[in-house]
């Protein structure tokens, strides 16, 4: 994250200020939002009690000569997801559930891994210490197999315990206690979310923050982790400044942008803590490719996987309330081409920071 204190004259931000005024008006019409955003964190005693309740159920089943079972909300089905424009993707109140059985060859290992990570979380909360997801993976890397297994189980545990994930004492690169941040002050006119760290670093090298200050710039280095999303949500709730995304003009970039704005199926049970529906798409737009005469040989053909991802996003419920986003995705689908932000270097090495972004921000080139 980067902050900057000085920048262009006030008239430059006229359209941005108008946009912010419209966002605030929409908030007032909708009844506003809580000052610190999201739902209450679970206390350490509540987390410990929830884990103890799960373990008690396991012991009770064993005492009755029954195979213990974990029951978890099914987060992999769109049937269990509802969409609200003001929040994003959320789990329905009475969704279908899946069982992880201790006596099934297909799920016995997963059952054991949940127990192992529950024990790690219990010790962390009990001792008021923190560990990263990577730390947990390396407690027994051969057992877990890969980091994704650990990440998915942590999400399952959070959902099963009905406890926000930040209450489990599992930290990541962005400070874990986002809700505990206090006394932040800023005159920033906007917040820019940058998809890739390479682009983020290039903007810093080009002195973009000083040129466009006051502003805040954040990157999740690709698909954002939980705390990056919490940070963006926190900044929106505190300051209600316009939030924009800068992503590649490809299905993967659009998916990342949608995660910040509307959330994900996997974390839909925590949508109120994580989503910022006020986010706007600043660039790179598929329509910009033709408008700027970017040569076709700098573009990349959509792969079969890209086309499947694009088709999937176009079918999602939130696309119906974003006709301009749909139009941009249809442009991509028709051209069968995608473009990275770096394609703008064809125009000049600093075109992104010197021309593209300043013009977009000054003249309202977002959707």
PDB file of C-alpha atoms in Angstrom, residues 91-246:
ATOM      1  CA  UNK A  91     -25.034 -17.644   1.198  1.00  0.00           C
ATOM      2  CA  UNK A  92     -28.757 -18.261   1.455  1.00  0.00           C
ATOM      3  CA  UNK A  93     -30.023 -18.794   5.046  1.00  0.00           C
ATOM      4  CA  UNK A  94     -30.939 -22.458   4.639  1.00  0.00           C
ATOM      5  CA  UNK A  95     -28.440 -23.809   2.142  1.00  0.00           C
ATOM      6  CA  UNK A  96     -27.616 -27.404   1.363  1.00  0.00           C
ATOM      7  CA  UNK A  97     -24.803 -28.909   3.384  1.00  0.00           C
ATOM      8  CA  UNK A  98     -22.111 -31.479   2.768  1.00  0.00           C
ATOM      9  CA  UNK A  99     -20.796 -34.113   5.134  1.00  0.00           C
ATOM     10  CA  UNK A 100     -17.160 -34.987   5.736  1.00  0.00           C
ATOM     11  CA  UNK A 101     -17.255 -38.506   7.129  1.00  0.00           C
ATOM     12  CA  UNK A 102     -14.535 -40.177   9.171  1.00  0.00           C
ATOM     13  CA  UNK A 103     -15.467 -43.627   7.861  1.00  0.00           C
ATOM     14  CA  UNK A 104     -15.483 -42.812   4.139  1.00  0.00           C
ATOM     15  CA  UNK A 105     -12.344 -43.488   2.049  1.00  0.00           C
ATOM     16  CA  UNK A 106     -13.095 -40.337   0.042  1.00  0.00           C
ATOM     17  CA  UNK A 107     -13.199 -37.978   3.014  1.00  0.00           C
ATOM     18  CA  UNK A 108     -11.334 -39.623   5.889  1.00  0.00           C
ATOM     19  CA  UNK A 109      -8.104 -37.718   5.167  1.00  0.00           C
ATOM     20  CA  UNK A 110      -9.955 -34.421   4.930  1.00  0.00           C
ATOM     21  CA  UNK A 111     -11.652 -35.212   8.253  1.00  0.00           C
ATOM     22  CA  UNK A 112      -8.258 -35.817   9.863  1.00  0.00           C
ATOM     23  CA  UNK A 113      -6.778 -32.631   8.402  1.00  0.00           C
ATOM     24  CA  UNK A 114      -9.680 -30.557   9.746  1.00  0.00           C
ATOM     25  CA  UNK A 115      -9.037 -32.005  13.211  1.00  0.00           C
ATOM     26  CA  UNK A 116      -5.334 -31.217  12.930  1.00  0.00           C
ATOM     27  CA  UNK A 117      -5.872 -27.600  11.872  1.00  0.00           C
ATOM     28  CA  UNK A 118      -8.587 -27.166  14.521  1.00  0.00           C
ATOM     29  CA  UNK A 119      -6.030 -28.175  17.139  1.00  0.00           C
ATOM     30  CA  UNK A 120      -3.509 -25.668  15.737  1.00  0.00           C
ATOM     31  CA  UNK A 121      -6.102 -22.872  15.745  1.00  0.00           C
ATOM     32  CA  UNK A 122      -7.157 -23.765  19.299  1.00  0.00           C
ATOM     33  CA  UNK A 123      -3.554 -23.418  20.535  1.00  0.00           C
ATOM     34  CA  UNK A 124      -3.078 -20.132  18.659  1.00  0.00           C
ATOM     35  CA  UNK A 125      -6.230 -18.575  20.105  1.00  0.00           C
ATOM     36  CA  UNK A 126      -5.581 -19.963  23.577  1.00  0.00           C
ATOM     37  CA  UNK A 127      -2.030 -18.524  23.662  1.00  0.00           C
ATOM     38  CA  UNK A 128      -3.015 -15.294  21.839  1.00  0.00           C
ATOM     39  CA  UNK A 129      -0.404 -15.937  19.142  1.00  0.00           C
ATOM     40  CA  UNK A 130      -0.654 -15.882  15.353  1.00  0.00           C
ATOM     41  CA  UNK A 131       0.570 -18.046  12.482  1.00  0.00           C
ATOM     42  CA  UNK A 132       0.398 -17.614   8.730  1.00  0.00           C
ATOM     43  CA  UNK A 133      -1.302 -20.111   6.438  1.00  0.00           C
ATOM     44  CA  UNK A 134       2.182 -20.918   5.197  1.00  0.00           C
ATOM     45  CA  UNK A 135       3.336 -21.640   8.783  1.00  0.00           C
ATOM     46  CA  UNK A 136       0.474 -24.096   9.172  1.00  0.00           C
ATOM     47  CA  UNK A 137       1.336 -25.807   5.899  1.00  0.00           C
ATOM     48  CA  UNK A 138       4.942 -26.305   7.022  1.00  0.00           C
ATOM     49  CA  UNK A 139       3.925 -27.931  10.311  1.00  0.00           C
ATOM     50  CA  UNK A 140       3.508 -31.065   8.194  1.00  0.00           C
ATOM     51  CA  UNK A 141       3.953 -30.311   4.483  1.00  0.00           C
ATOM     52  CA  UNK A 142       3.993 -34.004   3.522  1.00  0.00           C
ATOM     53  CA  UNK A 143       0.668 -34.591   5.236  1.00  0.00           C
ATOM     54  CA  UNK A 144      -1.049 -31.561   3.707  1.00  0.00           C
ATOM     55  CA  UNK A 145       0.437 -32.056   0.245  1.00  0.00           C
ATOM     56  CA  UNK A 146       0.051 -28.456  -0.922  1.00  0.00           C
ATOM     57  CA  UNK A 147      -0.888 -24.991   0.319  1.00  0.00           C
ATOM     58  CA  UNK A 148      -4.294 -25.001  -1.376  1.00  0.00           C
ATOM     59  CA  UNK A 149      -5.429 -27.886   0.844  1.00  0.00           C
ATOM     60  CA  UNK A 150      -4.627 -25.817   3.947  1.00  0.00           C
ATOM     61  CA  UNK A 151      -6.325 -22.700   2.542  1.00  0.00           C
ATOM     62  CA  UNK A 152      -9.540 -24.586   1.724  1.00  0.00           C
ATOM     63  CA  UNK A 153      -9.694 -26.286   5.114  1.00  0.00           C
ATOM     64  CA  UNK A 154      -9.251 -22.961   6.915  1.00  0.00           C
ATOM     65  CA  UNK A 155     -12.207 -21.573   4.951  1.00  0.00           C
ATOM     66  CA  UNK A 156     -14.232 -24.691   5.773  1.00  0.00           C
ATOM     67  CA  UNK A 157     -13.433 -24.319   9.479  1.00  0.00           C
ATOM     68  CA  UNK A 158     -14.418 -20.656   9.474  1.00  0.00           C
ATOM     69  CA  UNK A 159     -17.715 -21.535   7.802  1.00  0.00           C
ATOM     70  CA  UNK A 160     -18.349 -24.539  10.077  1.00  0.00           C
ATOM     71  CA  UNK A 161     -17.671 -22.582  13.279  1.00  0.00           C
ATOM     72  CA  UNK A 162     -19.614 -19.544  11.981  1.00  0.00           C
ATOM     73  CA  UNK A 163     -16.605 -17.460  13.009  1.00  0.00           C
ATOM     74  CA  UNK A 164     -15.022 -14.707  10.847  1.00  0.00           C
ATOM     75  CA  UNK A 165     -11.709 -15.968   9.525  1.00  0.00           C
ATOM     76  CA  UNK A 166      -9.751 -13.075  11.061  1.00  0.00           C
ATOM     77  CA  UNK A 167     -10.807 -14.372  14.500  1.00  0.00           C
ATOM     78  CA  UNK A 168      -8.921 -17.657  13.974  1.00  0.00           C
ATOM     79  CA  UNK A 169      -5.481 -16.015  14.575  1.00  0.00           C
ATOM     80  CA  UNK A 170      -4.259 -16.937  11.107  1.00  0.00           C
ATOM     81  CA  UNK A 171      -2.252 -14.016   9.690  1.00  0.00           C
ATOM     82  CA  UNK A 172      -1.137 -13.024   6.205  1.00  0.00           C
ATOM     83  CA  UNK A 173       1.141 -10.333   4.697  1.00  0.00           C
ATOM     84  CA  UNK A 174      -1.324  -7.507   5.357  1.00  0.00           C
ATOM     85  CA  UNK A 175      -1.661  -7.084   9.177  1.00  0.00           C
ATOM     86  CA  UNK A 176      -4.209  -9.535  10.530  1.00  0.00           C
ATOM     87  CA  UNK A 177      -6.021  -7.162  12.867  1.00  0.00           C
ATOM     88  CA  UNK A 178      -7.557  -4.926  10.189  1.00  0.00           C
ATOM     89  CA  UNK A 179     -10.617  -4.224  12.353  1.00  0.00           C
ATOM     90  CA  UNK A 180      -8.291  -2.963  15.092  1.00  0.00           C
ATOM     91  CA  UNK A 181      -6.797  -0.218  12.929  1.00  0.00           C
ATOM     92  CA  UNK A 182      -7.737   3.162  14.360  1.00  0.00           C
ATOM     93  CA  UNK A 183      -6.998   6.857  13.843  1.00  0.00           C
ATOM     94  CA  UNK A 184      -6.405   6.667  10.096  1.00  0.00           C
ATOM     95  CA  UNK A 185      -6.514  10.077   8.431  1.00  0.00           C
ATOM     96  CA  UNK A 186      -6.261  10.816   4.720  1.00  0.00           C
ATOM     97  CA  UNK A 187      -7.131  13.492   2.181  1.00  0.00           C
ATOM     98  CA  UNK A 188      -7.048  10.900  -0.605  1.00  0.00           C
ATOM     99  CA  UNK A 189      -9.371  11.564  -3.535  1.00  0.00           C
ATOM    100  CA  UNK A 190      -9.478   7.925  -4.633  1.00  0.00           C
ATOM    101  CA  UNK A 191      -8.242   4.409  -3.950  1.00  0.00           C
ATOM    102  CA  UNK A 192      -6.718   2.435  -6.825  1.00  0.00           C
ATOM    103  CA  UNK A 193      -6.612  -1.370  -6.615  1.00  0.00           C
ATOM    104  CA  UNK A 194      -3.886  -2.723  -8.902  1.00  0.00           C
ATOM    105  CA  UNK A 195      -4.177  -6.362  -9.931  1.00  0.00           C
ATOM    106  CA  UNK A 196      -0.502  -7.250 -10.268  1.00  0.00           C
ATOM    107  CA  UNK A 197       2.492  -6.397  -8.113  1.00  0.00           C
ATOM    108  CA  UNK A 198       4.653  -5.766 -11.219  1.00  0.00           C
ATOM    109  CA  UNK A 199       2.253  -3.011 -12.347  1.00  0.00           C
ATOM    110  CA  UNK A 200       2.060  -1.664  -8.798  1.00  0.00           C
ATOM    111  CA  UNK A 201       5.842  -1.409  -8.594  1.00  0.00           C
ATOM    112  CA  UNK A 202       6.030   0.209 -12.025  1.00  0.00           C
ATOM    113  CA  UNK A 203       3.536   2.878 -10.966  1.00  0.00           C
ATOM    114  CA  UNK A 204       5.650   3.553  -7.886  1.00  0.00           C
ATOM    115  CA  UNK A 205       8.788   3.796 -10.049  1.00  0.00           C
ATOM    116  CA  UNK A 206       6.970   6.268 -12.327  1.00  0.00           C
ATOM    117  CA  UNK A 207       6.122   8.390  -9.274  1.00  0.00           C
ATOM    118  CA  UNK A 208       2.406   7.936  -9.950  1.00  0.00           C
ATOM    119  CA  UNK A 209       1.392   8.467  -6.328  1.00  0.00           C
ATOM    120  CA  UNK A 210       3.093  11.870  -6.220  1.00  0.00           C
ATOM    121  CA  UNK A 211       1.635  12.888  -9.578  1.00  0.00           C
ATOM    122  CA  UNK A 212      -1.899  11.868  -8.615  1.00  0.00           C
ATOM    123  CA  UNK A 213      -1.839  12.522  -4.899  1.00  0.00           C
ATOM    124  CA  UNK A 214      -3.637  12.620  -2.638  1.00  0.00           C
ATOM    125  CA  UNK A 215      -4.388   8.957  -3.368  1.00  0.00           C
ATOM    126  CA  UNK A 216      -4.100   5.454  -1.952  1.00  0.00           C
ATOM    127  CA  UNK A 217      -2.845   2.511  -3.986  1.00  0.00           C
ATOM    128  CA  UNK A 218      -3.254  -1.170  -3.014  1.00  0.00           C
ATOM    129  CA  UNK A 219      -2.332  -4.463  -4.654  1.00  0.00           C
ATOM    130  CA  UNK A 220      -3.418  -7.980  -3.762  1.00  0.00           C
ATOM    131  CA  UNK A 221      -0.667  -9.433  -6.003  1.00  0.00           C
ATOM    132  CA  UNK A 222      -3.217 -11.283  -8.117  1.00  0.00           C
ATOM    133  CA  UNK A 223      -6.149 -12.988  -6.427  1.00  0.00           C
ATOM    134  CA  UNK A 224      -6.412 -11.007  -3.168  1.00  0.00           C
ATOM    135  CA  UNK A 225      -6.022 -12.661   0.203  1.00  0.00           C
ATOM    136  CA  UNK A 226      -8.582 -12.114   2.931  1.00  0.00           C
ATOM    137  CA  UNK A 227      -6.810  -9.243   4.671  1.00  0.00           C
ATOM    138  CA  UNK A 228      -6.215  -7.254   1.482  1.00  0.00           C
ATOM    139  CA  UNK A 229      -9.960  -7.397   0.903  1.00  0.00           C
ATOM    140  CA  UNK A 230     -10.585  -6.451   4.533  1.00  0.00           C
ATOM    141  CA  UNK A 231      -8.247  -3.472   4.140  1.00  0.00           C
ATOM    142  CA  UNK A 232     -10.019  -2.217   1.009  1.00  0.00           C
ATOM    143  CA  UNK A 233     -13.364  -2.649   2.781  1.00  0.00           C
ATOM    144  CA  UNK A 234     -12.043  -0.817   5.846  1.00  0.00           C
ATOM    145  CA  UNK A 235     -10.816   2.150   3.794  1.00  0.00           C
ATOM    146  CA  UNK A 236     -14.134   2.353   1.948  1.00  0.00           C
ATOM    147  CA  UNK A 237     -16.157   2.219   5.170  1.00  0.00           C
ATOM    148  CA  UNK A 238     -14.005   4.876   6.827  1.00  0.00           C
ATOM    149  CA  UNK A 239     -13.651   7.400   4.008  1.00  0.00           C
ATOM    150  CA  UNK A 240     -16.188   6.553   1.262  1.00  0.00           C
ATOM    151  CA  UNK A 241     -13.799   7.685  -1.445  1.00  0.00           C
ATOM    152  CA  UNK A 242     -14.126   6.337  -5.009  1.00  0.00           C
ATOM    153  CA  UNK A 243     -12.491   2.925  -5.428  1.00  0.00           C
ATOM    154  CA  UNK A 244     -11.200   1.850  -8.843  1.00  0.00           C
ATOM    155  CA  UNK A 245      -9.602  -1.311 -10.210  1.00  0.00           C
ATOM    156  CA  UNK A 246      -6.767  -1.595 -12.709  1.00  0.00           C
TER     157      UNK A 246
END
